[in-house]
Short mmCIF file of C-alpha atoms and ligand atoms in Angstrom, two decimals:
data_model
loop_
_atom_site.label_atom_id
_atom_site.label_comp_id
_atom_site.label_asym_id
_atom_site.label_seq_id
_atom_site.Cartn_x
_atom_site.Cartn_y
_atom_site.Cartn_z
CA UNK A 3 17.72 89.59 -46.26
CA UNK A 4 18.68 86.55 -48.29
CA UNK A 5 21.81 85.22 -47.07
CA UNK A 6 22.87 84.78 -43.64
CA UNK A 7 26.38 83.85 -42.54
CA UNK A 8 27.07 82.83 -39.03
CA UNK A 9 30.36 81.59 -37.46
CA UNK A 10 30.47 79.63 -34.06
CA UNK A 11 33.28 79.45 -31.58
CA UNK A 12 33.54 77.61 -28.46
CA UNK A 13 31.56 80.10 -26.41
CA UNK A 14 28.32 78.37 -28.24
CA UNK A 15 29.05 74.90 -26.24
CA UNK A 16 30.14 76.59 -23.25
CA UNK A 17 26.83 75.60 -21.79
CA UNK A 18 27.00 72.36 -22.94
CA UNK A 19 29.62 71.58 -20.77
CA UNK A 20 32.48 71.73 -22.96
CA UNK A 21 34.84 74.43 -22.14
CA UNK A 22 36.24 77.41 -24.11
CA UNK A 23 40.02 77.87 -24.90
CA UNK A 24 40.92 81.42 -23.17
CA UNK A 25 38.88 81.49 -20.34
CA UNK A 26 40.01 81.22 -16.87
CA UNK A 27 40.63 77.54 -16.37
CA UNK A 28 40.01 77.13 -20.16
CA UNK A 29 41.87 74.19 -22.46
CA UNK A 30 44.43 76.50 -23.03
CA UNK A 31 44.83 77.55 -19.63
CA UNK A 32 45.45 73.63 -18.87
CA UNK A 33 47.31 72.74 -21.63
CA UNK A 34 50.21 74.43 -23.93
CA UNK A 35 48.97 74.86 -26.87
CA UNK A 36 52.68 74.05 -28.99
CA UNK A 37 52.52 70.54 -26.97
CA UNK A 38 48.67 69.61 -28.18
CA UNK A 39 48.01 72.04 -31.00
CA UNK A 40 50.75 71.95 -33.80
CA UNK A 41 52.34 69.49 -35.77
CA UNK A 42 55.58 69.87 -34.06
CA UNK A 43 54.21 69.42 -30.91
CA UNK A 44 52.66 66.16 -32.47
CA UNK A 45 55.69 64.72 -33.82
CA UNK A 46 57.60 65.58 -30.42
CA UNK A 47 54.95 63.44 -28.05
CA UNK A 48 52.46 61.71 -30.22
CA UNK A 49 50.76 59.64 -27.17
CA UNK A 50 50.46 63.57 -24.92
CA UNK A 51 48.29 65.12 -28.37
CA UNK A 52 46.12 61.70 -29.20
CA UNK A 53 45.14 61.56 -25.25
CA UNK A 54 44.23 64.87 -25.39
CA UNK A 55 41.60 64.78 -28.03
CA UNK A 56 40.58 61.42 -26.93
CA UNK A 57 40.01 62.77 -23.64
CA UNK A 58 37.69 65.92 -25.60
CA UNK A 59 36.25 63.31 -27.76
CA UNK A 60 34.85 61.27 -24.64
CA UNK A 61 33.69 64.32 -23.30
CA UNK A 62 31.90 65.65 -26.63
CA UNK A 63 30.01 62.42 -27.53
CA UNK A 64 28.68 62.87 -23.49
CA UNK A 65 27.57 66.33 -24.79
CA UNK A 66 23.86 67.42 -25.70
CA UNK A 67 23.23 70.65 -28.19
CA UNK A 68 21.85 73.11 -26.07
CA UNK A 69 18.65 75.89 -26.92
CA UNK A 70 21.57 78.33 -29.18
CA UNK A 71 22.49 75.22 -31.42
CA UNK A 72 18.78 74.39 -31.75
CA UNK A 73 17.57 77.78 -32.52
CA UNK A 74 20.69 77.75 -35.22
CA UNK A 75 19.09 74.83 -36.60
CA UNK A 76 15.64 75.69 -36.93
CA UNK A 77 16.41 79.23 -38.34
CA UNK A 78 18.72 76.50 -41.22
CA UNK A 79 14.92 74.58 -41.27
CA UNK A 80 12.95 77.71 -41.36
CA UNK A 81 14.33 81.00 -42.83
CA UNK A 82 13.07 81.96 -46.61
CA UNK A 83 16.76 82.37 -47.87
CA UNK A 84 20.24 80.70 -47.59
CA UNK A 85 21.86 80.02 -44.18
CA UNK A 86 25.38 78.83 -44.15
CA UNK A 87 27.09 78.02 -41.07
CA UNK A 88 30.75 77.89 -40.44
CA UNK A 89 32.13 76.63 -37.22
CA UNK A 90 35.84 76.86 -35.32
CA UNK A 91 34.16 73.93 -33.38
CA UNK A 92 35.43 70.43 -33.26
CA UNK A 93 32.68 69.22 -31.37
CA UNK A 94 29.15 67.70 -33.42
CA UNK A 95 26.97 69.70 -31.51
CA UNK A 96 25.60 71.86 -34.68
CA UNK A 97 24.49 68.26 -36.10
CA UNK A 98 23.24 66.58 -32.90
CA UNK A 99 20.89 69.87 -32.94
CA UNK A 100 20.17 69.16 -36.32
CA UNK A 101 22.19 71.25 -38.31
CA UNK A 102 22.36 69.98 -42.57
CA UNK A 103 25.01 71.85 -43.59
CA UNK A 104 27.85 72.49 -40.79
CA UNK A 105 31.50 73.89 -42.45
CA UNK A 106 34.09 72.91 -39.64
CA UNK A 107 36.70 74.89 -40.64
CA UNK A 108 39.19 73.56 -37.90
CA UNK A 109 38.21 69.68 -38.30
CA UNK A 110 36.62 67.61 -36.17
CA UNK A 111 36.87 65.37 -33.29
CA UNK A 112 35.34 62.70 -34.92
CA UNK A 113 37.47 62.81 -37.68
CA UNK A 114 40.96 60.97 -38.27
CA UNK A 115 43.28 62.53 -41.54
CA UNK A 116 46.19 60.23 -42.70
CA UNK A 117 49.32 62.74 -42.24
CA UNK A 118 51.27 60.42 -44.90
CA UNK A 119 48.16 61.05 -48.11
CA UNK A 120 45.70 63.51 -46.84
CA UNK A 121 42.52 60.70 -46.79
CA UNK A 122 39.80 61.30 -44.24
CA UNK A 123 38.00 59.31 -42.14
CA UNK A 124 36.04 59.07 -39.32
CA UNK A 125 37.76 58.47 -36.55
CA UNK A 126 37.56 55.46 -34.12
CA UNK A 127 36.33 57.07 -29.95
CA UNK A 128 40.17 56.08 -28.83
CA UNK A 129 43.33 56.85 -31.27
CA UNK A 130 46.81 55.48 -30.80
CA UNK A 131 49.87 56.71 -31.97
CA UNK A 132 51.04 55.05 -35.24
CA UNK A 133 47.49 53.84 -36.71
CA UNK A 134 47.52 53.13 -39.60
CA UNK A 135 46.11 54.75 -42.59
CA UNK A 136 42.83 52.42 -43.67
CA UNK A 137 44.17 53.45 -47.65
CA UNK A 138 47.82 53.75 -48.05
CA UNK A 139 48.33 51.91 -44.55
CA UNK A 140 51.30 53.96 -43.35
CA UNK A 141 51.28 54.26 -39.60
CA UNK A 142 50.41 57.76 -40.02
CA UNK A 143 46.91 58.59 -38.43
CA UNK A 144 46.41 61.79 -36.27
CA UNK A 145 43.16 63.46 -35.24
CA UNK A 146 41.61 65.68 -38.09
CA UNK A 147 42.31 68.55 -36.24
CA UNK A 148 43.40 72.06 -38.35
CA UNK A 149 47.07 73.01 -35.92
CA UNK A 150 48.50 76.20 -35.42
CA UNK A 151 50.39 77.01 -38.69
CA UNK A 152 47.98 74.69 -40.68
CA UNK A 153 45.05 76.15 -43.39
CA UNK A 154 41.75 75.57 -42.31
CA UNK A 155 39.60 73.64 -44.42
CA UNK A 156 36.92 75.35 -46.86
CA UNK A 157 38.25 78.68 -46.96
CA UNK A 158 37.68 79.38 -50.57
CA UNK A 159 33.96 78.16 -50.54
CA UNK A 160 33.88 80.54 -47.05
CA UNK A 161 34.95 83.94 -48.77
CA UNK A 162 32.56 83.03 -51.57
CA UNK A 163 29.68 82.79 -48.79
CA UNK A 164 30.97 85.84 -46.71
CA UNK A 165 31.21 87.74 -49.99
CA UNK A 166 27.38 87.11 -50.91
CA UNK A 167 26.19 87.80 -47.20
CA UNK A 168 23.43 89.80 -46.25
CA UNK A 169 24.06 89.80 -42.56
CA UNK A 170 26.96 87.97 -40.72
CA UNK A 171 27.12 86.67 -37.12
CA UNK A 172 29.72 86.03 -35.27
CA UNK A 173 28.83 83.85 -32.09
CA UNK A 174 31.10 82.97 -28.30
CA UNK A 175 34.41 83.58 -30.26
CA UNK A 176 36.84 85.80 -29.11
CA UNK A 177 38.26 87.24 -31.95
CA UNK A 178 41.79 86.18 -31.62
CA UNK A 179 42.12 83.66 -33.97
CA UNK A 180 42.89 84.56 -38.02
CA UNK A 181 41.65 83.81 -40.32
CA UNK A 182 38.31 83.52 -38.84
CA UNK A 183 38.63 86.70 -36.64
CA UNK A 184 39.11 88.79 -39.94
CA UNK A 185 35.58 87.48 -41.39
CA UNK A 186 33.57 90.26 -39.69
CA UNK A 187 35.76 92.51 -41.80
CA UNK A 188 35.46 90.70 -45.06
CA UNK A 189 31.90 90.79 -45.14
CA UNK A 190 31.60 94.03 -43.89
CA UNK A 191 33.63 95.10 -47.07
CA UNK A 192 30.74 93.43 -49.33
CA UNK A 193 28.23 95.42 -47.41
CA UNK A 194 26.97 92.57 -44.94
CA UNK A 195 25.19 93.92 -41.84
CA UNK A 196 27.07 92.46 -38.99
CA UNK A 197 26.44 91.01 -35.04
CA UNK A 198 27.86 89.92 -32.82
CA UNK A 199 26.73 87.39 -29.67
CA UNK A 200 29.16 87.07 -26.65
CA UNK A 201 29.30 87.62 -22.74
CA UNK A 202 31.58 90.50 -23.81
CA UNK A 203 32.74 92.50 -26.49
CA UNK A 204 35.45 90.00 -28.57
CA UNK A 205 38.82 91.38 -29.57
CA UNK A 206 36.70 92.36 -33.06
CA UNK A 207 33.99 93.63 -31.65
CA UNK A 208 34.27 96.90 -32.33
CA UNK A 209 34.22 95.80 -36.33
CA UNK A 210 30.22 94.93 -35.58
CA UNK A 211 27.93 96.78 -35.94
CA UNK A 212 26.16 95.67 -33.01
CA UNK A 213 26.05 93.26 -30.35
CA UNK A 214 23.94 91.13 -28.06
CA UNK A 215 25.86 90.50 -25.05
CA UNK A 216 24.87 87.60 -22.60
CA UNK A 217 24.61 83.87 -22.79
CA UNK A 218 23.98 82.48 -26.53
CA UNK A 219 21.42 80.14 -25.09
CA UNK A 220 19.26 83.44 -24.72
CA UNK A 221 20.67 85.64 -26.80
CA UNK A 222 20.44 83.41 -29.85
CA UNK A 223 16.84 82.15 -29.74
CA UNK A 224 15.87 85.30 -29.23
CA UNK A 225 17.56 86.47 -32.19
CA UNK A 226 16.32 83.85 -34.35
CA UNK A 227 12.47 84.62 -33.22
CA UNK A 228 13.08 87.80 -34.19
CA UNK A 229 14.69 87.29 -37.89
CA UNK A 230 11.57 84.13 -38.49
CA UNK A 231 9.18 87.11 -37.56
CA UNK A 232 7.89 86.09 -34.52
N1 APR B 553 27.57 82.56 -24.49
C1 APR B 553 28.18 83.40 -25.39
N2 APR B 553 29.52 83.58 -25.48
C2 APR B 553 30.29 82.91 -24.59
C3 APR B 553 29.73 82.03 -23.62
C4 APR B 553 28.30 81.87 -23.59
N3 APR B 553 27.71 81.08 -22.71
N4 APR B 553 30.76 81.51 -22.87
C5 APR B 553 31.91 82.05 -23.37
N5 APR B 553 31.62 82.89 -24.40
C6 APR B 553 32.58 83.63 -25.22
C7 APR B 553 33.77 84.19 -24.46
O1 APR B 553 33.49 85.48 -23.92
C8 APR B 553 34.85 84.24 -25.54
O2 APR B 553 34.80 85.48 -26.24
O3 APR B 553 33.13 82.71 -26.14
C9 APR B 553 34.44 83.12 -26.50
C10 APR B 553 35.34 81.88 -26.47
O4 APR B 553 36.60 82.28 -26.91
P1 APR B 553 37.80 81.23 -27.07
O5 APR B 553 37.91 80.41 -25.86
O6 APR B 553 38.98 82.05 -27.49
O7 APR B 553 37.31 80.27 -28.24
P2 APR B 553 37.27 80.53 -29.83
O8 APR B 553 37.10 81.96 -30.15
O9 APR B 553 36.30 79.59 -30.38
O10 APR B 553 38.76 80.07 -30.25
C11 APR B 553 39.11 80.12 -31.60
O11 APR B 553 41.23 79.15 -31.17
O12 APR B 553 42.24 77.75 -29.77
C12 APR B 553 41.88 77.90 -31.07
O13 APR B 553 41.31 76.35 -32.75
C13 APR B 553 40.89 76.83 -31.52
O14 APR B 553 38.81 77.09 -32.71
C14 APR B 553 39.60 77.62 -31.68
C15 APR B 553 40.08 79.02 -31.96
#
């Protein structure tokens, strides 16, 4: 085993306090997703999205990685082959726990994206509606956040990685969500081995071809001891 690609959903900072999406009492159970989570929602109440992800942003930088990030990023410091990491994850988690190389496919709550020409950077702890752009200075700043209806970032460099996997795990993520819910499948079809951590099976998880159910904080270190040979 060379290559090992992993993707992380919100059930991997569930125990560091953050919540999950579709969980009883989750974000989404609190909030409607068209008001805070797509760009119409965003140009209909501007102030309603930025206080929502300044209000996650707070709450993130309070965060601490927990023992699944950590293992994540020793098996990154310590396995004889490639690890590549792609997260649905907003939060900086994976990097507080040391993580080099962390693909947020879905953005980042520390990151700001100019909706008038596409520049990047990171953003301040509170955003206001109608910042302005620190290049082309339109009053066009929004959270780098990928919407509902938008393309995530990286995807081509993603398929390359899924398509060169030796094994890929799929960790806390529910499976609902395309395109990341269909990468179990896509590196299946290039012969991957595949596995999957949750509390429960996902929507997807009958595309694995096995599964370690419980929380990632033991299920993950364990797994990790296991692939360093311990
Ligand atoms: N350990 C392991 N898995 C867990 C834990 C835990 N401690 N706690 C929860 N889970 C699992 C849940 O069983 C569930 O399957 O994590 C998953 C979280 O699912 P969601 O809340 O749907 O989050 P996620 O899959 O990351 O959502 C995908 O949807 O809302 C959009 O853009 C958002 O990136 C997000 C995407």
């Amino acid at each position: 085993m060379k290559k090992i690609v992993i993707l992380t959903g919100a059930g991997i900072s569930a125990e560091s306090g953050l919540g999950t999406f579709r969980a009883e009492g989750g974000l989404w159970a609190e909030h409607r997703i068209e008001d805070v989570a797509t760009p119409e929602g965003f140009a209909r109440d501007p102030q309603l999205v930025v206080d929502f992800y300044n209000a996650r942003r707070a709450q993130a930088a309070e965060a601490a990685p927990n023992a699944a990030h950590l293992a994540l990023a020793n098996l990154e410091a310590a396995f004889d082959g490639d690890v590549v990491l792609v997260t649905q994850n907003v939060d900086d988690l994976h990097e507080k726990a040391g993580m080099k190389r962390v693909m947020h496919m879905h953005g980042a709550l520390n990151g700001a994206l100019c909706g008038a020409c596409d520049l990047r950077w990171p953003a301040p702890m509170v955003m206001a509606p109608g910042d302005a752009c620190p290049h082309c200075k339109a009053p066009a700043a929004r959270p780098d956040i990928v919407w509902f209806g938008e393309m995530p970032y990286d995807m081509e460099e993603i398929y390359d990685h899924l398509a060169q996997a030796d094994l890929f795990a799929g960790i806390g993520t529910s499976g609902n969500v395309y395109p990341a819910a269909g990468f179990v499948a896509e590196a299946r079809r290039h012969g991957a081995q595949t596995l999957e951590f949750n509390l429960e099976p996902s929507a997807v998880g009958s595309q694995f071809d096995d599964i370690r159910i419980g929380p990632a904080t033991q299920t993950v270190p364990e797994w990790v001891a296991e692939v360093l040979g311990g």
